[in-house]
Short mmCIF file of C-alpha atoms in Angstrom, two decimals:
data_model
loop_
_atom_site.label_atom_id
_atom_site.label_comp_id
_atom_site.label_asym_id
_atom_site.label_seq_id
_atom_site.Cartn_x
_atom_site.Cartn_y
_atom_site.Cartn_z
CA MET A 128 0.00 0.00 0.00
CA LYS A 129 2.43 2.60 -1.19
CA SER A 130 1.48 6.28 -1.32
CA ASN A 131 3.04 8.76 -3.70
CA GLN A 132 2.43 12.10 -5.42
CA ASN A 133 0.80 12.13 -8.85
CA PRO A 134 2.66 14.85 -10.80
CA THR A 135 -0.01 15.20 -13.48
CA SER A 136 -2.96 16.08 -11.26
CA GLY A 137 -1.59 17.38 -7.97
CA THR A 138 -3.34 14.59 -6.10
CA GLU A 139 -1.65 11.85 -4.13
CA VAL A 140 -2.08 8.18 -4.91
CA VAL A 141 -2.19 5.07 -2.73
CA SER A 142 -2.70 1.45 -3.82
CA VAL A 143 -5.74 -0.22 -2.24
CA ASP A 144 -7.67 -3.30 -3.40
CA GLY A 145 -5.86 -3.30 -6.75
CA LEU A 146 -6.79 0.35 -7.33
CA ARG A 147 -4.70 3.49 -7.49
CA VAL A 148 -6.88 5.63 -5.23
CA HIS A 149 -6.34 9.33 -5.88
CA TYR A 150 -6.85 11.72 -2.99
CA GLU A 151 -6.01 15.15 -1.65
CA ARG A 152 -5.00 15.91 1.91
CA ALA A 153 -4.57 19.24 3.66
CA GLY A 154 -4.49 20.74 7.13
CA GLN A 155 -3.60 19.53 10.60
CA GLY A 156 -5.62 18.28 13.55
CA PRO A 157 -8.22 15.53 13.95
CA THR A 158 -8.83 13.70 10.68
CA VAL A 159 -12.00 14.24 8.64
CA VAL A 160 -12.67 12.18 5.52
CA LEU A 161 -14.96 13.71 2.88
CA LEU A 162 -16.71 11.30 0.49
CA HIS A 163 -18.34 12.60 -2.69
CA GLY A 164 -21.45 11.28 -4.39
CA SER A 165 -22.01 9.28 -7.57
CA GLY A 166 -20.96 10.97 -10.79
CA SER A 167 -18.81 13.38 -8.80
CA SER A 168 -15.20 13.53 -7.59
CA LEU A 169 -13.11 14.88 -4.75
CA GLU A 170 -13.68 18.39 -6.17
CA GLY A 171 -17.24 18.16 -4.89
CA PHE A 172 -15.93 18.94 -1.40
CA GLU A 173 -13.14 21.31 -2.47
CA ARG A 174 -14.42 24.49 -0.83
CA VAL A 175 -15.61 22.65 2.29
CA ALA A 176 -12.16 21.08 2.63
CA ALA A 177 -10.44 24.44 2.28
CA LEU A 178 -12.58 25.86 5.08
CA LEU A 179 -12.08 22.88 7.40
CA SER A 180 -8.33 22.50 6.83
CA SER A 181 -7.50 25.37 9.19
CA SER A 182 -8.48 23.09 12.09
CA TYR A 183 -8.56 19.56 10.69
CA ASP A 184 -6.56 17.04 8.70
CA VAL A 185 -8.90 16.79 5.71
CA ILE A 186 -8.72 13.84 3.30
CA ARG A 187 -10.74 13.66 0.08
CA PRO A 188 -10.51 10.51 -2.09
CA ASP A 189 -11.88 9.94 -5.56
CA LEU A 190 -14.13 6.95 -4.97
CA PRO A 191 -13.62 3.84 -7.13
CA GLY A 192 -15.43 4.20 -10.43
CA PHE A 193 -15.24 7.99 -10.38
CA GLY A 194 -12.78 10.83 -10.81
CA ARG A 195 -9.15 9.89 -11.31
CA THR A 196 -9.31 6.62 -9.38
CA GLY A 197 -11.25 4.95 -12.17
CA PRO A 198 -13.09 1.64 -12.38
CA ARG A 199 -12.69 -1.37 -10.11
CA PRO A 200 -11.19 -4.37 -11.90
CA ASP A 201 -13.77 -6.63 -10.21
CA ARG A 202 -16.69 -4.27 -11.10
CA ASP A 203 -18.00 -4.62 -7.53
CA TYR A 204 -19.85 -1.40 -6.74
CA ARG A 205 -21.84 -2.53 -3.71
CA VAL A 206 -21.91 0.08 -0.95
CA GLY A 207 -20.50 -2.43 1.53
CA THR A 208 -17.51 -2.96 -0.77
CA TYR A 209 -17.00 0.80 -0.96
CA ALA A 210 -17.03 0.98 2.84
CA ARG A 211 -14.41 -1.76 3.16
CA THR A 212 -12.22 -0.05 0.56
CA ILE A 213 -12.39 3.25 2.44
CA ALA A 214 -11.46 1.48 5.68
CA ARG A 215 -8.42 -0.07 3.99
CA PHE A 216 -7.62 3.27 2.34
CA MET A 217 -7.45 4.91 5.76
CA THR A 218 -5.31 2.04 7.06
CA ALA A 219 -2.95 2.60 4.14
CA LEU A 220 -2.64 6.25 5.23
CA HIS A 221 -1.93 5.08 8.81
CA VAL A 222 -5.05 6.78 10.20
CA PRO A 223 -6.65 4.47 12.78
CA HIS A 224 -9.73 6.57 13.53
CA PHE A 225 -11.43 9.55 11.94
CA ALA A 226 -14.66 11.45 11.38
CA VAL A 227 -16.35 10.90 8.04
CA ALA A 228 -18.73 13.13 6.09
CA GLY A 229 -20.40 11.99 2.89
CA ASN A 230 -22.70 13.48 0.30
CA SER A 231 -25.32 11.25 -1.36
CA LEU A 232 -23.57 7.93 -2.19
CA GLY A 233 -20.68 9.14 -0.03
CA GLY A 234 -23.09 9.45 2.89
CA ASN A 235 -24.39 5.94 2.24
CA ILE A 236 -20.81 4.64 2.36
CA ALA A 237 -20.16 6.68 5.52
CA TRP A 238 -23.03 5.23 7.54
CA ASN A 239 -22.22 1.71 6.36
CA LEU A 240 -18.68 2.30 7.57
CA ALA A 241 -20.01 3.50 10.93
CA LEU A 242 -22.02 0.28 11.20
CA ASP A 243 -19.19 -2.02 10.17
CA ALA A 244 -16.24 -0.32 11.90
CA PRO A 245 -17.66 1.79 14.76
CA GLU A 246 -14.35 1.66 16.61
CA ARG A 247 -12.74 3.68 13.81
CA VAL A 248 -15.43 6.30 13.12
CA ASP A 249 -15.36 9.14 15.66
CA GLY A 250 -18.09 11.22 14.06
CA LEU A 251 -20.57 10.84 11.20
CA VAL A 252 -21.94 13.62 8.98
CA LEU A 253 -24.58 12.65 6.42
CA VAL A 254 -25.14 15.26 3.69
CA ASN A 255 -28.23 14.43 1.63
CA ALA A 256 -27.20 10.83 2.18
CA THR A 257 -28.88 7.83 0.58
CA GLY A 258 -29.63 4.32 1.77
CA TYR A 259 -33.37 4.00 2.34
CA PRO A 260 -35.52 2.17 -0.23
CA GLY A 261 -37.98 4.15 -2.28
CA LYS A 262 -35.81 7.19 -2.84
CA SER A 263 -36.35 8.89 -6.20
CA LEU A 264 -33.42 8.43 -8.59
CA PRO A 265 -31.63 11.23 -10.45
CA ALA A 266 -31.96 11.25 -14.24
CA GLY A 267 -28.45 9.89 -14.81
CA LEU A 268 -29.10 6.74 -12.80
CA ARG A 269 -32.47 6.22 -14.47
CA LEU A 270 -30.85 6.44 -17.92
CA ALA A 271 -28.03 4.09 -16.94
CA ARG A 272 -30.61 1.48 -15.89
CA ASN A 273 -32.36 1.58 -19.27
CA PRO A 274 -31.35 -1.66 -21.05
CA LEU A 275 -31.52 0.03 -24.46
CA LEU A 276 -29.27 2.92 -23.43
CA ARG A 277 -26.71 1.02 -21.34
CA PRO A 278 -24.48 0.00 -24.27
CA VAL A 279 -24.52 3.54 -25.64
CA LEU A 280 -23.73 5.18 -22.29
CA ARG A 281 -20.72 2.91 -21.81
CA ARG A 282 -19.15 4.49 -24.92
CA TRP A 283 -20.56 7.99 -25.18
CA LEU A 284 -22.17 10.71 -23.07
CA PRO A 285 -22.91 14.13 -24.59
CA ARG A 286 -21.74 17.20 -22.71
CA SER A 287 -25.33 18.48 -22.83
CA ALA A 288 -26.44 15.49 -20.75
CA THR A 289 -23.81 16.30 -18.13
CA GLU A 290 -24.99 19.90 -17.97
CA ARG A 291 -28.63 18.88 -17.72
CA GLY A 292 -27.87 16.46 -14.90
CA LEU A 293 -25.97 19.11 -12.95
CA ARG A 294 -28.73 21.67 -13.32
CA GLU A 295 -31.29 19.14 -12.08
CA ALA A 296 -29.08 18.37 -9.07
CA VAL A 297 -28.90 21.89 -7.65
CA GLY A 298 -31.48 24.02 -5.85
CA PRO A 299 -33.62 26.64 -7.59
CA LYS A 300 -31.52 29.56 -6.31
CA SER A 301 -28.14 28.02 -7.14
CA ALA A 302 -25.88 29.63 -9.75
CA ILE A 303 -22.90 27.27 -9.46
CA VAL A 304 -23.46 25.39 -12.72
CA ASN A 305 -21.31 27.19 -15.28
CA ASP A 306 -19.13 26.18 -18.23
CA ALA A 307 -16.11 25.49 -16.03
CA MET A 308 -18.07 23.15 -13.75
CA VAL A 309 -19.69 21.32 -16.67
CA ASP A 310 -16.32 20.93 -18.42
CA ARG A 311 -14.69 19.58 -15.25
CA VAL A 312 -17.41 17.06 -14.47
CA HIS A 313 -17.74 15.95 -18.09
CA ALA A 314 -13.97 15.49 -18.48
CA LEU A 315 -13.74 13.34 -15.33
CA THR A 316 -16.80 11.32 -16.33
CA SER A 317 -15.22 10.73 -19.74
CA ARG A 318 -11.94 9.35 -18.35
CA PRO A 319 -11.23 5.79 -19.56
CA GLY A 320 -13.58 3.31 -17.93
CA ASN A 321 -15.60 5.80 -15.89
CA ARG A 322 -18.71 5.81 -18.07
CA SER A 323 -18.84 2.03 -18.03
CA ALA A 324 -18.19 1.99 -14.28
CA PHE A 325 -21.15 4.34 -13.76
CA VAL A 326 -23.41 1.98 -15.71
CA ASP A 327 -22.14 -0.94 -13.62
CA PHE A 328 -22.74 1.03 -10.42
CA ALA A 329 -26.25 2.05 -11.50
CA ASN A 330 -27.15 -1.57 -12.19
CA THR A 331 -25.62 -3.05 -9.05
CA SER A 332 -28.13 -4.62 -6.67
CA GLN A 333 -27.63 -2.93 -3.31
CA PRO A 334 -28.63 -4.86 -0.17
CA ASP A 335 -31.13 -2.92 1.94
CA ARG A 336 -29.48 -2.22 5.30
CA SER A 337 -31.85 0.55 6.33
CA GLY A 338 -33.25 -1.63 9.09
CA GLU A 339 -29.82 -1.56 10.75
CA ILE A 340 -29.55 2.24 10.85
CA THR A 341 -31.00 2.33 14.37
CA ARG A 342 -27.87 0.46 15.53
CA ILE A 343 -25.52 3.33 14.61
CA SER A 344 -23.90 4.52 17.83
CA THR A 345 -21.50 7.08 16.36
CA PRO A 346 -22.34 10.75 17.10
CA THR A 347 -24.17 11.87 13.97
CA LEU A 348 -25.06 15.13 12.23
CA VAL A 349 -27.59 15.05 9.40
CA LEU A 350 -27.38 17.87 6.87
CA ARG A 351 -30.28 17.91 4.46
CA SER A 352 -31.75 20.13 1.81
CA ALA A 353 -35.46 20.75 2.36
CA GLU A 354 -36.32 19.33 -1.07
CA ILE A 355 -34.54 15.99 -0.51
CA ASP A 356 -37.04 13.18 -0.02
CA GLY A 357 -37.35 9.78 1.61
CA GLN A 358 -34.43 9.71 4.02
CA HIS A 359 -34.95 9.31 7.76
CA PHE A 360 -31.52 9.34 9.38
CA ALA A 361 -32.40 11.99 11.97
CA ARG A 362 -35.40 9.91 13.01
CA ASP A 363 -33.65 6.55 13.12
CA ILE A 364 -30.12 7.24 14.43
CA PRO A 365 -30.18 7.64 18.22
CA ASN A 366 -29.42 11.22 19.34
CA ALA A 367 -28.70 12.41 15.80
CA GLN A 368 -28.71 16.16 15.19
CA GLU A 369 -30.23 17.60 12.01
CA ARG A 370 -29.90 20.85 10.13
CA VAL A 371 -32.02 21.63 7.08
CA HIS A 372 -31.06 24.09 4.36
CA PRO A 373 -34.13 25.74 2.82
CA ASP A 374 -32.67 26.32 -0.66
CA GLY A 375 -30.08 23.62 -1.29
CA GLY A 376 -30.30 20.92 -3.89
CA HIS A 377 -28.56 17.56 -3.97
CA LEU A 378 -25.08 19.09 -4.31
CA LEU A 379 -25.22 20.91 -0.97
CA PRO A 380 -21.41 20.92 -0.35
CA GLU A 381 -20.86 22.74 -3.65
CA GLU A 382 -23.92 25.00 -3.48
CA TYR A 383 -23.48 26.19 0.11
CA PRO A 384 -19.98 25.16 1.23
CA ASP A 385 -19.75 27.77 3.99
CA TRP A 386 -22.97 26.48 5.57
CA VAL A 387 -21.82 22.86 5.32
CA ALA A 388 -18.29 23.54 6.63
CA THR A 389 -19.57 25.63 9.55
CA ALA A 390 -22.07 22.93 10.51
CA ILE A 391 -19.40 20.19 10.36
CA ALA A 392 -16.87 22.24 12.36
CA GLU A 393 -19.41 23.14 15.08
CA PHE A 394 -20.56 19.54 15.34
CA LEU A 395 -17.03 18.16 15.64
CA ARG A 396 -15.97 20.85 18.09
CA THR A 397 -18.97 20.22 20.33
CA LYS A 398 -18.40 16.48 20.13
CA GLU A 399 -14.78 16.91 21.24
CA GLU A 400 -15.79 19.21 24.13
CA ARG A 401 -18.19 16.56 25.43
CA ARG A 402 -15.54 13.82 25.54
#
């Protein structure tokens, strides 16, 4: 599990589970891991990381199948597999315990990690996280599940589709979707193997572990946009705190990074003071 600098991207790289996991790390203090959502990359938490790094050791990986890390050789995109990979990733970085915050899929991975390795997770922040059945799917996942479109999407995705997906993912007052953002997301999505990995991920059968959520014992903060539906973490996790943003969309860490970073910092600071 050797870690080294990647000179072409500015990220660092560590070998885990046969993957070259790309990540960025900045700051000093207690460690916080930030996990992005599906179709995104470590840039999804860029501004949040910059704000937190004055007080924390902030680590942002590109999850397998996305960003610069690229597809898994075994094509296993179950959330439980993601959680085990992140645990081994943190072991490779010699970090025995940490807080973890995740957006969407990243939040799903985070709470699965808290269930499976509670001795390692000091704090849990779920940002528009997923994991309950019945949640409405974004357009990209719906398209990737269409048997007629799957072969096409493995080879080609128009930039216009990337832009449309981003605009659907943000709140009505958000102005963050511009040419630079669309170009960045589209370029990372178009890296070799990533489109096919997204189709594999979208068509992976995910075991329903929502009945186990009540067993989470890690101190938890739930950050949710008012328009996000069907998720009940604040109800089901004992003593969980919740904050709701009235205007945010699915990409809350990019739309309102100051709000997200402040909420995370206050939660972690309060948690430390209570120890």
